[in-house]
Amino acid sequence: SCARSNSNRAAIGHLQRQRYGRRYPLLLVSTDGSTARLRYGEPKRILMMPLDSNTLPEAERKARLRRHFPSKPKAKEEETFEGIDLDTYKKFWKK
């Protein structure tokens, strides 16, 4: 009993050959928390689907935006040497 190799056999069974190149096992995580295992072209462990910000409450949406786009750092004041008495540090100077 010889099994004929045709397109139906490849579709019903598992992948017999790597026709489309190397595929890596991947865990796909949906926005609702459900997961699915599939094969992916790049070697990754987990791929998360993007979250739709239109379905979030307003407070959580603003918090996510603050995390993605942080505020600019404040400019620091420069140190001035006007109030420093240099005679106190005289012992550290080389002679």
PDB file of C-alpha atoms in Angstrom:
ATOM      1  CA  SER A   1       0.000   0.000   0.000  1.00  0.00           C
ATOM      2  CA  CYS A   2       1.896   2.966  -1.317  1.00  0.00           C
ATOM      3  CA  ALA A   3       0.781   6.442  -0.270  1.00  0.00           C
ATOM      4  CA  ARG A   4       0.615   8.887  -3.119  1.00  0.00           C
ATOM      5  CA  SER A   5       2.157  12.286  -2.504  1.00  0.00           C
ATOM      6  CA  ASN A   6      -0.178  15.033  -3.617  1.00  0.00           C
ATOM      7  CA  SER A   7      -1.503  18.354  -2.318  1.00  0.00           C
ATOM      8  CA  ASN A   8      -4.295  16.732  -0.269  1.00  0.00           C
ATOM      9  CA  ARG A   9      -1.848  14.684   1.745  1.00  0.00           C
ATOM     10  CA  ALA A  10       0.194  17.785   2.641  1.00  0.00           C
ATOM     11  CA  ALA A  11      -2.935  19.737   3.599  1.00  0.00           C
ATOM     12  CA  ILE A  12      -4.444  17.056   5.862  1.00  0.00           C
ATOM     13  CA  GLY A  13      -1.320  15.949   7.670  1.00  0.00           C
ATOM     14  CA  HIS A  14       1.411  17.977   9.283  1.00  0.00           C
ATOM     15  CA  LEU A  15       4.117  19.836   7.372  1.00  0.00           C
ATOM     16  CA  GLN A  16       6.146  17.208   5.543  1.00  0.00           C
ATOM     17  CA  ARG A  17       8.698  19.665   4.217  1.00  0.00           C
ATOM     18  CA  GLN A  18       9.820  23.200   4.841  1.00  0.00           C
ATOM     19  CA  ARG A  19       8.598  24.669   1.606  1.00  0.00           C
ATOM     20  CA  TYR A  20       8.360  28.213   2.915  1.00  0.00           C
ATOM     21  CA  GLY A  21      11.685  28.272   4.705  1.00  0.00           C
ATOM     22  CA  ARG A  22      12.347  28.008   8.417  1.00  0.00           C
ATOM     23  CA  ARG A  23       9.314  28.586  10.669  1.00  0.00           C
ATOM     24  CA  TYR A  24       9.720  29.013  14.424  1.00  0.00           C
ATOM     25  CA  PRO A  25       7.147  28.099  17.093  1.00  0.00           C
ATOM     26  CA  LEU A  26       5.487  31.193  18.555  1.00  0.00           C
ATOM     27  CA  LEU A  27       2.915  31.987  21.232  1.00  0.00           C
ATOM     28  CA  LEU A  28       0.441  34.623  20.000  1.00  0.00           C
ATOM     29  CA  VAL A  29      -1.275  36.564  22.806  1.00  0.00           C
ATOM     30  CA  SER A  30      -4.481  38.377  21.933  1.00  0.00           C
ATOM     31  CA  THR A  31      -5.713  41.552  23.638  1.00  0.00           C
ATOM     32  CA  ASP A  32      -8.347  39.629  25.613  1.00  0.00           C
ATOM     33  CA  GLY A  33      -5.706  37.274  27.039  1.00  0.00           C
ATOM     34  CA  SER A  34      -6.369  34.268  24.821  1.00  0.00           C
ATOM     35  CA  THR A  35      -3.336  32.510  23.362  1.00  0.00           C
ATOM     36  CA  ALA A  36      -2.620  30.489  20.233  1.00  0.00           C
ATOM     37  CA  ARG A  37       0.452  28.590  19.112  1.00  0.00           C
ATOM     38  CA  LEU A  38       1.585  29.080  15.528  1.00  0.00           C
ATOM     39  CA  ARG A  39       4.658  29.071  13.339  1.00  0.00           C
ATOM     40  CA  TYR A  40       6.353  32.415  12.539  1.00  0.00           C
ATOM     41  CA  GLY A  41       9.151  33.473  10.222  1.00  0.00           C
ATOM     42  CA  GLU A  42      11.259  35.161  12.923  1.00  0.00           C
ATOM     43  CA  PRO A  43      12.623  33.479  16.072  1.00  0.00           C
ATOM     44  CA  LYS A  44      10.471  35.000  18.836  1.00  0.00           C
ATOM     45  CA  ARG A  45       8.869  33.404  21.880  1.00  0.00           C
ATOM     46  CA  ILE A  46       5.831  35.635  22.398  1.00  0.00           C
ATOM     47  CA  LEU A  47       4.055  38.033  20.047  1.00  0.00           C
ATOM     48  CA  MET A  48       1.421  40.322  21.563  1.00  0.00           C
ATOM     49  CA  MET A  49      -1.346  41.828  19.499  1.00  0.00           C
ATOM     50  CA  PRO A  50      -1.609  45.634  19.774  1.00  0.00           C
ATOM     51  CA  LEU A  51      -4.204  46.992  22.174  1.00  0.00           C
ATOM     52  CA  ASP A  52      -6.977  49.179  20.737  1.00  0.00           C
ATOM     53  CA  SER A  53      -6.810  52.402  22.742  1.00  0.00           C
ATOM     54  CA  ASN A  54     -10.350  53.380  21.698  1.00  0.00           C
ATOM     55  CA  THR A  55     -11.832  50.644  23.898  1.00  0.00           C
ATOM     56  CA  LEU A  56      -9.932  51.723  27.052  1.00  0.00           C
ATOM     57  CA  PRO A  57     -11.331  54.006  29.758  1.00  0.00           C
ATOM     58  CA  GLU A  58     -10.159  57.621  29.582  1.00  0.00           C
ATOM     59  CA  ALA A  59      -7.924  57.440  32.682  1.00  0.00           C
ATOM     60  CA  GLU A  60      -6.102  54.317  31.473  1.00  0.00           C
ATOM     61  CA  ARG A  61      -5.688  55.783  27.984  1.00  0.00           C
ATOM     62  CA  LYS A  62      -4.026  58.913  29.394  1.00  0.00           C
ATOM     63  CA  ALA A  63      -1.767  56.800  31.622  1.00  0.00           C
ATOM     64  CA  ARG A  64      -0.621  54.756  28.615  1.00  0.00           C
ATOM     65  CA  LEU A  65       0.083  57.923  26.637  1.00  0.00           C
ATOM     66  CA  ARG A  66       2.150  59.325  29.516  1.00  0.00           C
ATOM     67  CA  ARG A  67       4.221  56.133  29.590  1.00  0.00           C
ATOM     68  CA  HIS A  68       4.809  56.174  25.820  1.00  0.00           C
ATOM     69  CA  PHE A  69       5.548  59.894  25.590  1.00  0.00           C
ATOM     70  CA  PRO A  70       7.236  60.999  28.846  1.00  0.00           C
ATOM     71  CA  SER A  71       7.617  64.676  29.626  1.00  0.00           C
ATOM     72  CA  LYS A  72      10.860  66.435  28.813  1.00  0.00           C
ATOM     73  CA  PRO A  73      13.440  66.487  31.614  1.00  0.00           C
ATOM     74  CA  LYS A  74      13.779  69.753  33.468  1.00  0.00           C
ATOM     75  CA  ALA A  75      16.955  71.758  32.961  1.00  0.00           C
ATOM     76  CA  LYS A  76      19.291  71.591  35.962  1.00  0.00           C
ATOM     77  CA  GLU A  77      20.800  74.704  37.417  1.00  0.00           C
ATOM     78  CA  GLU A  78      24.513  75.102  36.807  1.00  0.00           C
ATOM     79  CA  GLU A  79      26.803  75.082  39.797  1.00  0.00           C
ATOM     80  CA  THR A  80      28.524  78.359  40.536  1.00  0.00           C
ATOM     81  CA  PHE A  81      31.752  78.756  42.482  1.00  0.00           C
ATOM     82  CA  GLU A  82      30.839  82.117  43.991  1.00  0.00           C
ATOM     83  CA  GLY A  83      29.892  80.870  47.477  1.00  0.00           C
ATOM     84  CA  ILE A  84      32.824  78.461  47.883  1.00  0.00           C
ATOM     85  CA  ASP A  85      35.746  79.410  50.104  1.00  0.00           C
ATOM     86  CA  LEU A  86      38.849  78.169  48.293  1.00  0.00           C
ATOM     87  CA  ASP A  87      41.034  78.373  51.429  1.00  0.00           C
ATOM     88  CA  THR A  88      39.233  75.343  52.926  1.00  0.00           C
ATOM     89  CA  TYR A  89      40.468  73.198  49.984  1.00  0.00           C
ATOM     90  CA  LYS A  90      44.002  74.553  50.018  1.00  0.00           C
ATOM     91  CA  LYS A  91      45.348  71.406  51.691  1.00  0.00           C
ATOM     92  CA  PHE A  92      44.374  69.275  48.696  1.00  0.00           C
ATOM     93  CA  TRP A  93      46.381  71.278  46.161  1.00  0.00           C
ATOM     94  CA  LYS A  94      49.732  69.954  45.061  1.00  0.00           C
ATOM     95  CA  LYS A  95      52.789  72.053  45.936  1.00  0.00           C
TER      96      LYS A  95
END
